[in-house]
Amino acid sequence: MNDTQQPSTIYLKDYQVPPFLIDKTDLVFDLSATATSVTATLSMRRNPEFPDTTTPLVLHGGDEVKLIAVAIDDYQLPEAEYSLVDHDLVVTATPDVFTLTIETLINPQANTRLEGLYRSSSMFCTQCEAEGFRHITYYLDRPDVMSIFTTKIIAEQGAYPVMLANGNQIETGILEEGKHFAVWHDPFPKPAYLFALVAGDLAKITDTFTTMSGKSVQLEMYTEDHNIDKVDYAMDSLKRSMKWDEEVYGREYDLDIFMVVAVDDFNMGAMENKGLNIFNSSCLLASPTTTTDDGYLRVEAVVAHEYFHNWSGNRVTCRDWFQLSLKEGFTVFRDQMFSADMNSAVVKRVEDVAFLRTAQFAEDAGPMAHPVRPASFIEISNFYTLTVYEKGAEIVRMLHTLLGEEAFRKGSDLYFSRHDGQAVTCDDFLAAMQDASGVNLTQFARWYSQAGTPKLTVTSHYDAEQQNYQLTVLQMTPVTPNQPTKLALHIPIKVGLIGRDGTELTTAHQGISAKEHTLHLTELEQTFEFKGVSQDAVPSLLRGFSAPVKLDYAFNSQELLLLMSSDSDGFNRWNACQQLAVNELLALIEQVKAGEPLKTEFELVQGFASILQDDTLDPAMVALMLSLPTAAYLSELVEEIDPQAIAKARKHLKETMAKQLSDLLLACYHKNHHAEPYAPTPKQMAKRSLKNAALGYLAVLEVNRSLVQEQLAQADNMTDEFAALNAAVHNKHEQADNMLADFYSKWSHEALVVNKWLMLMAGQEHPQGLQRIKNLMTHDAFDLKNPNKIRSLLGGLGQNIDVFHNLDGSGYEFLADLIIELDKKNPQIASRLCTPLTRWRKMKPELSALMEQQLQRIMAEPLSKDVYEVVAKSLT
Ligand code: B3K
Ligand code: ZN
């Protein structure tokens, strides 16, 4: 990209209220695959809050929208009275109150960016967040312009018997030439990003939900005919979500109908359009034989997340896109708590934290690091990040900890009632929490504006004579792009003390005697005192991961073993186990790099052995404790990433564990292998996860190959089937290729299963690795237009160390080629694919140079704003 084309940066500090408002939006769609006509009739007026009363009307547009006509109050504007500037429609002279009518023509079939109105299979669907509506018609496409929408859809009756939009259906009818129409009206004002339309030949299941005030809501889920047997679990999840939101947040559903539609081609997981959620089929469909337990949990979580947005996002929305975490962070927190209530809370917390520490921490340490409320962006689509979502959720969780359950609920009630129907900011959210609780959140607010992961360094001191225990905590947030100085944050740290004999001590902190205290770290350095401490203790720090920080305390192995067995905090028990494995692996990585023989210390084996023998533990927790830290997490922890060394160290440790614990693992496998018919219940899932964790180790040993084969042959569910196949492939069993081929022929008619196959194929170590992956791209199973397939293929590639991180640079070159090609079709997806390359500065020198070279090569191409922003920032 050359200098003159450089896209501009948008700043939060430049925010201004909209110059015009749109009270009503009436849309008429005459659908056709290649030429859909859209007529928008907008009731507009100047915004009395905007200072300049002469400012021209500028409506956002997209490059592929063809303007047919524009009229003000029935006066057809001649070309001299409007202009198109950078895709925007500019009308210089307008009355203060007027009706604007715009006719446009769009081509959904040619829309490969999957934003706006597009085709997926044989249906029409939309995706408007963040700025997709402007690809449908000219509009004030910003979240603080809220309008009442009425949508008329006209289409051929034969091909599109089902026609849906937001709100309630108010009229239907038959037209000439085999066409019909439906009119939908949404009584709630909303920004254009929540607009949705679907038309197709779809099957549906229906149900009803009676709300807390006794209103009956019609629930409808739509899929293509062949998938309609796979939405019962989603429907059940929806009803549980509706009930949970009433019980926990007092939030009732507000329309007469709630619809959900599954589509195959979708850029992300799902979208919370008012009354008409649209889902990636991978987040809605579930059946025992085609979906793993993780898949079921994902469906449950995403259905809940999108439903919860009805309040946190739709009824109260964002003023501008810098405030994205206002709805996303809060809604992720809500869905995490829902899943915790439906399943095991501690297992859920462990999974969420493992993900945050791996992926969000890496983002926060890289060139795209940004505050939860970013201060600027080039392309908003690039800011649907783990920082905005996951770290944003951690901020809300910390508020929950600081305020306590009851005051937090008062705060959320106040927030919803104070701002119902408004577009607001993260500061408004904090103000409601502060006003309802009386807790001062001035310093806490820095969490929204300061990027980077704080590091806490903790030391302890015990005075036996005084029975006094001290913890000294230092906080330090590393420098991030454009933020050279960092301020002290208000960090809640939950702690307990475990006596050396394993008892949990009751201690006094600030006059309160308890087994657990929440410390308020507000200074750069602070010492906390505990009195009445009868014996020396091991601190259980940051219980439940009470803040999104890195923790440094010099635990020795014996102390970690003590926490693993005696801490009452389940999260910290897991964390101690993980830390033990991390220490072991970091030592092994150094040995690999130094070319030394690899040695495994005894403590981890001992720790794993005792977990495997402890019948009191939840099998799901045991499974998590047995899972070795991932290569991605280790990459986050080391100074310089050597993917080959990390892989060798992990392989060695896994083999050692498998050999030394083989009897215990086998016993565990059989104990958790049950014959009941499949059900996605927490109890069954826990047993399956432990059984398959054991299988993962056992499969390393030649003698257990038949066990893997048996499980594959006998499995009646995808969790077991896929675990066996995965184990065979990644342990290079001689049958692996045949198994993969059989799996494909068995499942070639199930797109979502085929995607799992694609991932395994691409991840398989093989002498012709890269060529095989290239061949996959011309396989029937692949389609460059389908984001799920791209994600699967590249997910596999990312795990395939030999191919992706090949020292000849061919893996990176392949990825760069794909990014360049895809950027012309779907910039959002292309931009996401850049993520591994953004980490180039942290790679070992020979790989770092190769990655940089590919980034430079991408940079020299004509690029979308999306890819430009990520690549330019990575190279800065
Ligand atoms: N709000 C949508 C995300 C839209 C992403 C647009 N690039 C889904 C969600 O977070 O619920
Ligand atoms: Zn969301």
mmCIF file with all atom_site columns, N, CA, C and O in Angstrom, residues 574-615:
data_model
loop_
_atom_site.group_PDB
_atom_site.id
_atom_site.type_symbol
_atom_site.label_atom_id
_atom_site.label_alt_id
_atom_site.label_comp_id
_atom_site.label_asym_id
_atom_site.label_entity_id
_atom_site.label_seq_id
_atom_site.pdbx_PDB_ins_code
_atom_site.Cartn_x
_atom_site.Cartn_y
_atom_site.Cartn_z
_atom_site.occupancy
_atom_site.B_iso_or_equiv
_atom_site.pdbx_formal_charge
_atom_site.auth_seq_id
_atom_site.auth_comp_id
_atom_site.auth_asym_id
_atom_site.auth_atom_id
_atom_site.pdbx_PDB_model_num
ATOM 1   N N  . TRP A 1 574 ? -5.973  -26.115 40.654 1.00 0.00 ? 574 TRP A N  1
ATOM 2   C CA . TRP A 1 574 ? -5.592  -26.367 39.252 1.00 0.00 ? 574 TRP A CA 1
ATOM 3   C C  . TRP A 1 574 ? -4.359  -25.542 38.873 1.00 0.00 ? 574 TRP A C  1
ATOM 4   O O  . TRP A 1 574 ? -3.423  -26.031 38.245 1.00 0.00 ? 574 TRP A O  1
ATOM 5   N N  . ASN A 1 575 ? -4.384  -24.291 39.315 1.00 0.00 ? 575 ASN A N  1
ATOM 6   C CA . ASN A 1 575 ? -3.310  -23.389 38.927 1.00 0.00 ? 575 ASN A CA 1
ATOM 7   C C  . ASN A 1 575 ? -1.957  -23.858 39.468 1.00 0.00 ? 575 ASN A C  1
ATOM 8   O O  . ASN A 1 575 ? -0.931  -23.747 38.795 1.00 0.00 ? 575 ASN A O  1
ATOM 9   N N  . ALA A 1 576 ? -1.964  -24.408 40.665 1.00 0.00 ? 576 ALA A N  1
ATOM 10  C CA . ALA A 1 576 ? -0.715  -24.907 41.250 1.00 0.00 ? 576 ALA A CA 1
ATOM 11  C C  . ALA A 1 576 ? -0.191  -26.065 40.403 1.00 0.00 ? 576 ALA A C  1
ATOM 12  O O  . ALA A 1 576 ? 1.019   -26.169 40.133 1.00 0.00 ? 576 ALA A O  1
ATOM 13  N N  . CYS A 1 577 ? -1.099  -26.917 39.985 1.00 0.00 ? 577 CYS A N  1
ATOM 14  C CA . CYS A 1 577 ? -0.719  -28.062 39.159 1.00 0.00 ? 577 CYS A CA 1
ATOM 15  C C  . CYS A 1 577 ? -0.140  -27.577 37.826 1.00 0.00 ? 577 CYS A C  1
ATOM 16  O O  . CYS A 1 577 ? 0.906   -28.045 37.359 1.00 0.00 ? 577 CYS A O  1
ATOM 17  N N  . GLN A 1 578 ? -0.815  -26.595 37.270 1.00 0.00 ? 578 GLN A N  1
ATOM 18  C CA . GLN A 1 578 ? -0.376  -26.035 35.994 1.00 0.00 ? 578 GLN A CA 1
ATOM 19  C C  . GLN A 1 578 ? 1.020   -25.398 36.153 1.00 0.00 ? 578 GLN A C  1
ATOM 20  O O  . GLN A 1 578 ? 1.894   -25.559 35.310 1.00 0.00 ? 578 GLN A O  1
ATOM 21  N N  . GLN A 1 579 ? 1.199   -24.715 37.277 1.00 0.00 ? 579 GLN A N  1
ATOM 22  C CA . GLN A 1 579 ? 2.489   -24.046 37.508 1.00 0.00 ? 579 GLN A CA 1
ATOM 23  C C  . GLN A 1 579 ? 3.619   -25.063 37.632 1.00 0.00 ? 579 GLN A C  1
ATOM 24  O O  . GLN A 1 579 ? 4.727   -24.856 37.133 1.00 0.00 ? 579 GLN A O  1
ATOM 25  N N  . LEU A 1 580 ? 3.315   -26.170 38.289 1.00 0.00 ? 580 LEU A N  1
ATOM 26  C CA . LEU A 1 580 ? 4.300   -27.236 38.420 1.00 0.00 ? 580 LEU A CA 1
ATOM 27  C C  . LEU A 1 580 ? 4.708   -27.741 37.032 1.00 0.00 ? 580 LEU A C  1
ATOM 28  O O  . LEU A 1 580 ? 5.893   -27.926 36.738 1.00 0.00 ? 580 LEU A O  1
ATOM 29  N N  . ALA A 1 581 ? 3.708   -27.941 36.180 1.00 0.00 ? 581 ALA A N  1
ATOM 30  C CA . ALA A 1 581 ? 3.989   -28.423 34.825 1.00 0.00 ? 581 ALA A CA 1
ATOM 31  C C  . ALA A 1 581 ? 4.724   -27.357 34.007 1.00 0.00 ? 581 ALA A C  1
ATOM 32  O O  . ALA A 1 581 ? 5.630   -27.674 33.231 1.00 0.00 ? 581 ALA A O  1
ATOM 33  N N  . VAL A 1 582 ? 4.347   -26.097 34.217 1.00 0.00 ? 582 VAL A N  1
ATOM 34  C CA . VAL A 1 582 ? 5.032   -25.009 33.506 1.00 0.00 ? 582 VAL A CA 1
ATOM 35  C C  . VAL A 1 582 ? 6.515   -25.001 33.887 1.00 0.00 ? 582 VAL A C  1
ATOM 36  O O  . VAL A 1 582 ? 7.400   -24.944 33.031 1.00 0.00 ? 582 VAL A O  1
ATOM 37  N N  . ASN A 1 583 ? 6.776   -25.090 35.192 1.00 0.00 ? 583 ASN A N  1
ATOM 38  C CA . ASN A 1 583 ? 8.180   -25.062 35.647 1.00 0.00 ? 583 ASN A CA 1
ATOM 39  C C  . ASN A 1 583 ? 8.972   -26.188 35.001 1.00 0.00 ? 583 ASN A C  1
ATOM 40  O O  . ASN A 1 583 ? 10.102  -25.999 34.538 1.00 0.00 ? 583 ASN A O  1
ATOM 41  N N  . GLU A 1 584 ? 8.345   -27.353 34.989 1.00 0.00 ? 584 GLU A N  1
ATOM 42  C CA . GLU A 1 584 ? 8.977   -28.531 34.404 1.00 0.00 ? 584 GLU A CA 1
ATOM 43  C C  . GLU A 1 584 ? 9.266   -28.304 32.909 1.00 0.00 ? 584 GLU A C  1
ATOM 44  O O  . GLU A 1 584 ? 10.364  -28.569 32.420 1.00 0.00 ? 584 GLU A O  1
ATOM 45  N N  . LEU A 1 585 ? 8.274   -27.789 32.225 1.00 0.00 ? 585 LEU A N  1
ATOM 46  C CA . LEU A 1 585 ? 8.426   -27.602 30.776 1.00 0.00 ? 585 LEU A CA 1
ATOM 47  C C  . LEU A 1 585 ? 9.435   -26.508 30.442 1.00 0.00 ? 585 LEU A C  1
ATOM 48  O O  . LEU A 1 585 ? 10.212  -26.638 29.499 1.00 0.00 ? 585 LEU A O  1
ATOM 49  N N  . LEU A 1 586 ? 9.433   -25.442 31.227 1.00 0.00 ? 586 LEU A N  1
ATOM 50  C CA . LEU A 1 586 ? 10.405  -24.380 30.945 1.00 0.00 ? 586 LEU A CA 1
ATOM 51  C C  . LEU A 1 586 ? 11.824  -24.911 31.105 1.00 0.00 ? 586 LEU A C  1
ATOM 52  O O  . LEU A 1 586 ? 12.719  -24.585 30.320 1.00 0.00 ? 586 LEU A O  1
ATOM 53  N N  . ALA A 1 587 ? 12.014  -25.769 32.103 1.00 0.00 ? 587 ALA A N  1
ATOM 54  C CA . ALA A 1 587 ? 13.340  -26.367 32.294 1.00 0.00 ? 587 ALA A CA 1
ATOM 55  C C  . ALA A 1 587 ? 13.679  -27.276 31.106 1.00 0.00 ? 587 ALA A C  1
ATOM 56  O O  . ALA A 1 587 ? 14.803  -27.238 30.576 1.00 0.00 ? 587 ALA A O  1
ATOM 57  N N  . LEU A 1 588 ? 12.701  -28.053 30.666 1.00 0.00 ? 588 LEU A N  1
ATOM 58  C CA . LEU A 1 588 ? 12.934  -28.956 29.527 1.00 0.00 ? 588 LEU A CA 1
ATOM 59  C C  . LEU A 1 588 ? 13.258  -28.167 28.246 1.00 0.00 ? 588 LEU A C  1
ATOM 60  O O  . LEU A 1 588 ? 14.126  -28.552 27.471 1.00 0.00 ? 588 LEU A O  1
ATOM 61  N N  . ILE A 1 589 ? 12.553  -27.058 28.057 1.00 0.00 ? 589 ILE A N  1
ATOM 62  C CA . ILE A 1 589 ? 12.801  -26.245 26.849 1.00 0.00 ? 589 ILE A CA 1
ATOM 63  C C  . ILE A 1 589 ? 14.260  -25.784 26.837 1.00 0.00 ? 589 ILE A C  1
ATOM 64  O O  . ILE A 1 589 ? 14.938  -25.843 25.813 1.00 0.00 ? 589 ILE A O  1
ATOM 65  N N  . GLU A 1 590 ? 14.725  -25.364 28.008 1.00 0.00 ? 590 GLU A N  1
ATOM 66  C CA . GLU A 1 590 ? 16.136  -24.925 28.086 1.00 0.00 ? 590 GLU A CA 1
ATOM 67  C C  . GLU A 1 590 ? 17.078  -26.084 27.786 1.00 0.00 ? 590 GLU A C  1
ATOM 68  O O  . GLU A 1 590 ? 18.097  -25.913 27.103 1.00 0.00 ? 590 GLU A O  1
ATOM 69  N N  . GLN A 1 591 ? 16.740  -27.262 28.284 1.00 0.00 ? 591 GLN A N  1
ATOM 70  C CA . GLN A 1 591 ? 17.592  -28.433 28.018 1.00 0.00 ? 591 GLN A CA 1
ATOM 71  C C  . GLN A 1 591 ? 17.618  -28.759 26.520 1.00 0.00 ? 591 GLN A C  1
ATOM 72  O O  . GLN A 1 591 ? 18.656  -29.054 25.957 1.00 0.00 ? 591 GLN A O  1
ATOM 73  N N  . VAL A 1 592 ? 16.434  -28.664 25.885 1.00 0.00 ? 592 VAL A N  1
ATOM 74  C CA . VAL A 1 592 ? 16.394  -28.925 24.439 1.00 0.00 ? 592 VAL A CA 1
ATOM 75  C C  . VAL A 1 592 ? 17.299  -27.924 23.725 1.00 0.00 ? 592 VAL A C  1
ATOM 76  O O  . VAL A 1 592 ? 18.117  -28.283 22.871 1.00 0.00 ? 592 VAL A O  1
ATOM 77  N N  . LYS A 1 593 ? 17.163  -26.663 24.098 1.00 0.00 ? 593 LYS A N  1
ATOM 78  C CA . LYS A 1 593 ? 17.918  -25.619 23.391 1.00 0.00 ? 593 LYS A CA 1
ATOM 79  C C  . LYS A 1 593 ? 19.419  -25.792 23.594 1.00 0.00 ? 593 LYS A C  1
ATOM 80  O O  . LYS A 1 593 ? 20.216  -25.514 22.703 1.00 0.00 ? 593 LYS A O  1
ATOM 81  N N  . ALA A 1 594 ? 19.799  -26.292 24.784 1.00 0.00 ? 594 ALA A N  1
ATOM 82  C CA . ALA A 1 594 ? 21.230  -26.470 25.077 1.00 0.00 ? 594 ALA A CA 1
ATOM 83  C C  . ALA A 1 594 ? 21.739  -27.813 24.556 1.00 0.00 ? 594 ALA A C  1
ATOM 84  O O  . ALA A 1 594 ? 22.913  -28.142 24.723 1.00 0.00 ? 594 ALA A O  1
ATOM 85  N N  . GLY A 1 595 ? 20.866  -28.608 23.960 1.00 0.00 ? 595 GLY A N  1
ATOM 86  C CA . GLY A 1 595 ? 21.268  -29.923 23.454 1.00 0.00 ? 595 GLY A CA 1
ATOM 87  C C  . GLY A 1 595 ? 21.607  -30.900 24.572 1.00 0.00 ? 595 GLY A C  1
ATOM 88  O O  . GLY A 1 595 ? 22.345  -31.864 24.373 1.00 0.00 ? 595 GLY A O  1
ATOM 89  N N  . GLU A 1 596 ? 21.040  -30.648 25.758 1.00 0.00 ? 596 GLU A N  1
ATOM 90  C CA . GLU A 1 596 ? 21.325  -31.547 26.892 1.00 0.00 ? 596 GLU A CA 1
ATOM 91  C C  . GLU A 1 596 ? 20.323  -32.697 26.925 1.00 0.00 ? 596 GLU A C  1
ATOM 92  O O  . GLU A 1 596 ? 19.237  -32.577 26.368 1.00 0.00 ? 596 GLU A O  1
ATOM 93  N N  . PRO A 1 597 ? 20.676  -33.780 27.611 1.00 0.00 ? 597 PRO A N  1
ATOM 94  C CA . PRO A 1 597 ? 19.694  -34.849 27.787 1.00 0.00 ? 597 PRO A CA 1
ATOM 95  C C  . PRO A 1 597 ? 18.501  -34.338 28.608 1.00 0.00 ? 597 PRO A C  1
ATOM 96  O O  . PRO A 1 597 ? 18.679  -33.504 29.510 1.00 0.00 ? 597 PRO A O  1
ATOM 97  N N  . LEU A 1 598 ? 17.299  -34.818 28.291 1.00 0.00 ? 598 LEU A N  1
ATOM 98  C CA . LEU A 1 598 ? 16.102  -34.284 28.955 1.00 0.00 ? 598 LEU A CA 1
ATOM 99  C C  . LEU A 1 598 ? 15.800  -35.043 30.238 1.00 0.00 ? 598 LEU A C  1
ATOM 100 O O  . LEU A 1 598 ? 15.700  -36.265 30.244 1.00 0.00 ? 598 LEU A O  1
ATOM 101 N N  . LYS A 1 599 ? 15.632  -34.262 31.301 1.00 0.00 ? 599 LYS A N  1
ATOM 102 C CA . LYS A 1 599 ? 15.366  -34.877 32.618 1.00 0.00 ? 599 LYS A CA 1
ATOM 103 C C  . LYS A 1 599 ? 14.014  -34.384 33.137 1.00 0.00 ? 599 LYS A C  1
ATOM 104 O O  . LYS A 1 599 ? 13.721  -33.213 33.052 1.00 0.00 ? 599 LYS A O  1
ATOM 105 N N  . THR A 1 600 ? 13.235  -35.302 33.683 1.00 0.00 ? 600 THR A N  1
ATOM 106 C CA . THR A 1 600 ? 11.973  -34.892 34.292 1.00 0.00 ? 600 THR A CA 1
ATOM 107 C C  . THR A 1 600 ? 12.086  -35.024 35.803 1.00 0.00 ? 600 THR A C  1
ATOM 108 O O  . THR A 1 600 ? 12.541  -36.044 36.302 1.00 0.00 ? 600 THR A O  1
ATOM 109 N N  . GLU A 1 601 ? 11.673  -33.995 36.518 1.00 0.00 ? 601 GLU A N  1
ATOM 110 C CA . GLU A 1 601 ? 11.701  -34.049 37.978 1.00 0.00 ? 601 GLU A CA 1
ATOM 111 C C  . GLU A 1 601 ? 10.558  -34.927 38.477 1.00 0.00 ? 601 GLU A C  1
ATOM 112 O O  . GLU A 1 601 ? 9.577   -35.136 37.781 1.00 0.00 ? 601 GLU A O  1
ATOM 113 N N  . PHE A 1 602 ? 10.700  -35.365 39.716 1.00 0.00 ? 602 PHE A N  1
ATOM 114 C CA . PHE A 1 602 ? 9.759   -36.326 40.253 1.00 0.00 ? 602 PHE A CA 1
ATOM 115 C C  . PHE A 1 602 ? 8.415   -35.697 40.672 1.00 0.00 ? 602 PHE A C  1
ATOM 116 O O  . PHE A 1 602 ? 7.373   -36.339 40.617 1.00 0.00 ? 602 PHE A O  1
ATOM 117 N N  . GLU A 1 603 ? 8.437   -34.410 41.050 1.00 0.00 ? 603 GLU A N  1
ATOM 118 C CA . GLU A 1 603 ? 7.241   -33.816 41.681 1.00 0.00 ? 603 GLU A CA 1
ATOM 119 C C  . GLU A 1 603 ? 5.992   -33.880 40.812 1.00 0.00 ? 603 GLU A C  1
ATOM 120 O O  . GLU A 1 603 ? 4.905   -34.136 41.302 1.00 0.00 ? 603 GLU A O  1
ATOM 121 N N  . LEU A 1 604 ? 6.168   -33.623 39.528 1.00 0.00 ? 604 LEU A N  1
ATOM 122 C CA . LEU A 1 604 ? 4.976   -33.584 38.678 1.00 0.00 ? 604 LEU A CA 1
ATOM 123 C C  . LEU A 1 604 ? 4.361   -34.978 38.550 1.00 0.00 ? 604 LEU A C  1
ATOM 124 O O  . LEU A 1 604 ? 3.143   -35.134 38.627 1.00 0.00 ? 604 LEU A O  1
ATOM 125 N N  . VAL A 1 605 ? 5.210   -35.973 38.396 1.00 0.00 ? 605 VAL A N  1
ATOM 126 C CA . VAL A 1 605 ? 4.721   -37.356 38.326 1.00 0.00 ? 605 VAL A CA 1
ATOM 127 C C  . VAL A 1 605 ? 3.960   -37.680 39.616 1.00 0.00 ? 605 VAL A C  1
ATOM 128 O O  . VAL A 1 605 ? 2.849   -38.210 39.593 1.00 0.00 ? 605 VAL A O  1
ATOM 129 N N  . GLN A 1 606 ? 4.579   -37.282 40.706 1.00 0.00 ? 606 GLN A N  1
ATOM 130 C CA . GLN A 1 606 ? 3.969   -37.518 42.017 1.00 0.00 ? 606 GLN A CA 1
ATOM 131 C C  . GLN A 1 606 ? 2.616   -36.799 42.111 1.00 0.00 ? 606 GLN A C  1
ATOM 132 O O  . GLN A 1 606 ? 1.618   -37.363 42.550 1.00 0.00 ? 606 GLN A O  1
ATOM 133 N N  . GLY A 1 607 ? 2.600   -35.567 41.656 1.00 0.00 ? 607 GLY A N  1
ATOM 134 C CA . GLY A 1 607 ? 1.360   -34.782 41.689 1.00 0.00 ? 607 GLY A CA 1
ATOM 135 C C  . GLY A 1 607 ? 0.289   -35.427 40.841 1.00 0.00 ? 607 GLY A C  1
ATOM 136 O O  . GLY A 1 607 ? -0.854  -35.608 41.298 1.00 0.00 ? 607 GLY A O  1
ATOM 137 N N  . PHE A 1 608 ? 0.622   -35.799 39.636 1.00 0.00 ? 608 PHE A N  1
ATOM 138 C CA . PHE A 1 608 ? -0.356  -36.433 38.746 1.00 0.00 ? 608 PHE A CA 1
ATOM 139 C C  . PHE A 1 608 ? -0.841  -37.754 39.348 1.00 0.00 ? 608 PHE A C  1
ATOM 140 O O  . PHE A 1 608 ? -2.028  -38.078 39.292 1.00 0.00 ? 608 PHE A O  1
ATOM 141 N N  . ALA A 1 609 ? 0.088   -38.504 39.929 1.00 0.00 ? 609 ALA A N  1
ATOM 142 C CA . ALA A 1 609 ? -0.299  -39.798 40.512 1.00 0.00 ? 609 ALA A CA 1
ATOM 143 C C  . ALA A 1 609 ? -1.324  -39.584 41.620 1.00 0.00 ? 609 ALA A C  1
ATOM 144 O O  . ALA A 1 609 ? -2.337  -40.293 41.695 1.00 0.00 ? 609 ALA A O  1
ATOM 145 N N  . SER A 1 610 ? -1.085  -38.579 42.462 1.00 0.00 ? 610 SER A N  1
ATOM 146 C CA . SER A 1 610 ? -2.035  -38.411 43.565 1.00 0.00 ? 610 SER A CA 1
ATOM 147 C C  . SER A 1 610 ? -3.392  -37.917 43.061 1.00 0.00 ? 610 SER A C  1
ATOM 148 O O  . SER A 1 610 ? -4.437  -38.310 43.590 1.00 0.00 ? 610 SER A O  1
ATOM 149 N N  . ILE A 1 611 ? -3.389  -37.105 42.035 1.00 0.00 ? 611 ILE A N  1
ATOM 150 C CA . ILE A 1 611 ? -4.679  -36.664 41.478 1.00 0.00 ? 611 ILE A CA 1
ATOM 151 C C  . ILE A 1 611 ? -5.443  -37.859 40.912 1.00 0.00 ? 611 ILE A C  1
ATOM 152 O O  . ILE A 1 611 ? -6.651  -37.999 41.106 1.00 0.00 ? 611 ILE A O  1
ATOM 153 N N  . LEU A 1 612 ? -4.718  -38.710 40.209 1.00 0.00 ? 612 LEU A N  1
ATOM 154 C CA . LEU A 1 612 ? -5.373  -39.860 39.567 1.00 0.00 ? 612 LEU A CA 1
ATOM 155 C C  . LEU A 1 612 ? -5.956  -40.821 40.608 1.00 0.00 ? 612 LEU A C  1
ATOM 156 O O  . LEU A 1 612 ? -6.867  -41.583 40.305 1.00 0.00 ? 612 LEU A O  1
ATOM 157 N N  . GLN A 1 613 ? -5.406  -40.758 41.812 1.00 0.00 ? 613 GLN A N  1
ATOM 158 C CA . GLN A 1 613 ? -5.886  -41.687 42.843 1.00 0.00 ? 613 GLN A CA 1
ATOM 159 C C  . GLN A 1 613 ? -6.902  -41.053 43.790 1.00 0.00 ? 613 GLN A C  1
ATOM 160 O O  . GLN A 1 613 ? -7.412  -41.714 44.679 1.00 0.00 ? 613 GLN A O  1
ATOM 161 N N  . ASP A 1 614 ? -7.173  -39.776 43.599 1.00 0.00 ? 614 ASP A N  1
ATOM 162 C CA . ASP A 1 614 ? -8.071  -39.072 44.521 1.00 0.00 ? 614 ASP A CA 1
ATOM 163 C C  . ASP A 1 614 ? -9.514  -39.151 44.016 1.00 0.00 ? 614 ASP A C  1
ATOM 164 O O  . ASP A 1 614 ? -9.905  -38.441 43.091 1.00 0.00 ? 614 ASP A O  1
ATOM 165 N N  . ASP A 1 615 ? -10.290 -40.010 44.660 1.00 0.00 ? 615 ASP A N  1
ATOM 166 C CA . ASP A 1 615 ? -11.668 -40.226 44.196 1.00 0.00 ? 615 ASP A CA 1
ATOM 167 C C  . ASP A 1 615 ? -12.602 -39.082 44.540 1.00 0.00 ? 615 ASP A C  1
ATOM 168 O O  . ASP A 1 615 ? -13.737 -39.030 44.073 1.00 0.00 ? 615 ASP A O  1
#
